[in-house]
């Protein structure tokens, strides 16, 4: 049976060769020749629909070049399709569409080349900029623009990529060298701060208050002129430095205005009175009135002479302990209210349970800090009196914080 584009021979269906191709078997007769021919003609109509749809998609879509590979694959498949029809117009249509897409792609690549050349100029202009933060953000945004820009001709792709990346690399290498230099300078600056702290300790221990004050003024000025270091390294040094200078100034000021002299018995009596009052306050629920009174007692304490009788050592420690209890209770109350908005409406037992849990958490942190300090002290001990005295004071302070929290836990425990 003959067909304009094929034929049936020995129950086999053949497609006539086209565009230099030989005749090709595409199937076999299943029921009868007429229905078989109709089946393969309908398959051709489906192929025509695919070509029509692809052409329509190309016309509608803004990114037309993205359809090129799909077009090539469809055209190649036409030579192997099992269908009966005139494939030549379809192939010619796809050839015309391919030429159209290639022209668009070529035009786009020319535009992309201009854009990328412009981006390279921008990168080149900024590669030596030293505004590290803002320029780093600029290069990140520039890199995104580069990535979003379409391809260029393969022959120049690598060259452009290299030129663009070289400028970016130059900036980030410069930034790295800068911060490495800063880190080295910071290490040198830290040594300056450490030396000033040592001078502050020596001045603090001088018996001559006026000489100590003059040294304090000088080293404070030098501190302001010292270079930058990371805040986390500078802060501990500053805490000690400022505390020492404050004490030097207070001693110098008291020397200028010594005030009325007090005999040892009067000093001891005043200290005992303060301790008795603080002890009573420490066993009462915290309140604004109690913390206000505690601050007033602190001011009275400052009015006492710095040099106190030896008999005042023990009550002085009690003074500090109960003062810590009062302010720790106020701090604990604040933490509990911040954590639970309805804290005041809770039963007393539940309030105490919440406070106990908070205290235990704080106690765990203090114990960890103490363990770390003791390990550091054992492993990196510097054989100088100043260092050992500083470590003893710090260890004593942390131990007192632990004792205060253990005391609070006993207060919060249910009484049997």
Tab-separated table of N, CA, C and O in Angstrom, residues 47 65 94 96 110 113 120 153 157 163 206 225 237 255 270 279 295 324-325 354 358 378 383:
chain	number	residue	atom	x	y	z
A	47	UNK	N	3.704	15.213	16.513
A	47	UNK	CA	5.026	15.819	16.317
A	47	UNK	C	4.888	17.254	15.823
A	47	UNK	O	5.596	18.161	16.281
A	65	UNK	N	16.899	32.386	24.308
A	65	UNK	CA	18.082	31.564	24.103
A	65	UNK	C	18.062	30.270	24.895
A	65	UNK	O	18.737	29.297	24.527
A	94	UNK	N	12.348	24.462	12.160
A	94	UNK	CA	13.252	24.436	13.314
A	94	UNK	C	14.616	25.018	12.958
A	94	UNK	O	15.248	25.667	13.799
A	96	UNK	N	15.089	27.446	10.870
A	96	UNK	CA	14.877	28.900	10.871
A	96	UNK	C	14.845	29.434	12.309
A	96	UNK	O	15.412	30.492	12.612
A	110	UNK	N	27.082	39.686	23.230
A	110	UNK	CA	27.749	40.979	23.032
A	110	UNK	C	27.397	41.932	24.167
A	110	UNK	O	28.270	42.646	24.699
A	113	UNK	N	29.124	40.811	27.291
A	113	UNK	CA	30.532	41.190	27.258
A	113	UNK	C	30.712	42.631	27.716
A	113	UNK	O	31.631	42.937	28.492
A	120	UNK	N	34.343	44.637	35.449
A	120	UNK	CA	35.790	44.536	35.653
A	120	UNK	C	36.381	45.909	35.973
A	120	UNK	O	37.239	46.047	36.855
A	153	UNK	N	31.316	34.636	24.772
A	153	UNK	CA	31.921	33.640	23.906
A	153	UNK	C	32.922	32.789	24.696
A	153	UNK	O	33.682	33.311	25.527
A	157	UNK	N	35.901	33.602	27.755
A	157	UNK	CA	35.294	33.397	29.073
A	157	UNK	C	36.355	33.336	30.174
A	157	UNK	O	36.278	34.062	31.174
A	163	UNK	N	40.466	38.043	34.983
A	163	UNK	CA	40.665	39.477	35.192
A	163	UNK	C	39.770	40.002	36.303
A	163	UNK	O	40.201	40.792	37.157
A	206	UNK	N	52.763	52.385	97.051
A	206	UNK	CA	53.674	53.407	97.583
A	206	UNK	C	53.100	54.037	98.851
A	206	UNK	O	51.911	54.371	98.901
A	225	UNK	N	46.563	57.097	75.364
A	225	UNK	CA	47.315	57.223	74.114
A	225	UNK	C	47.768	55.872	73.553
A	225	UNK	O	48.300	55.804	72.444
A	237	UNK	N	42.178	44.100	81.839
A	237	UNK	CA	43.273	44.992	82.239
A	237	UNK	C	42.728	46.339	82.703
A	237	UNK	O	43.183	46.906	83.706
A	255	UNK	N	43.969	62.389	102.063
A	255	UNK	CA	45.128	63.067	102.632
A	255	UNK	C	44.958	64.571	102.616
A	255	UNK	O	45.447	65.273	103.514
A	270	UNK	N	31.625	51.319	115.478
A	270	UNK	CA	30.864	51.639	114.268
A	270	UNK	C	30.763	50.421	113.333
A	270	UNK	O	29.717	50.143	112.749
A	279	UNK	N	23.359	42.215	109.149
A	279	UNK	CA	22.979	40.823	109.400
A	279	UNK	C	21.467	40.691	109.528
A	279	UNK	O	20.860	39.755	108.987
A	295	UNK	N	23.016	50.780	100.749
A	295	UNK	CA	23.869	51.739	100.034
A	295	UNK	C	24.315	52.868	100.962
A	295	UNK	O	25.451	53.359	100.867
A	324	UNK	N	27.041	41.567	100.615
A	324	UNK	CA	26.865	40.776	99.392
A	324	UNK	C	25.535	40.025	99.411
A	324	UNK	O	24.863	39.907	98.383
A	325	UNK	N	25.166	39.499	100.567
A	325	UNK	CA	23.901	38.761	100.690
A	325	UNK	C	22.729	39.660	100.295
A	325	UNK	O	21.835	39.273	99.518
A	354	UNK	N	11.847	28.345	92.505
A	354	UNK	CA	12.368	29.050	91.339
A	354	UNK	C	13.678	29.751	91.682
A	354	UNK	O	14.669	29.664	90.939
A	358	UNK	N	17.608	29.148	90.200
A	358	UNK	CA	18.447	30.215	89.634
A	358	UNK	C	19.778	30.287	90.371
A	358	UNK	O	20.844	30.397	89.751
A	378	UNK	N	47.856	27.512	88.985
A	378	UNK	CA	48.823	26.430	89.199
A	378	UNK	C	49.720	26.226	87.993
A	378	UNK	O	50.919	25.970	88.123
A	383	UNK	N	56.202	34.105	89.198
A	383	UNK	CA	56.767	34.256	90.535
A	383	UNK	C	57.022	35.726	90.864
A	383	UNK	O	58.152	36.181	90.964
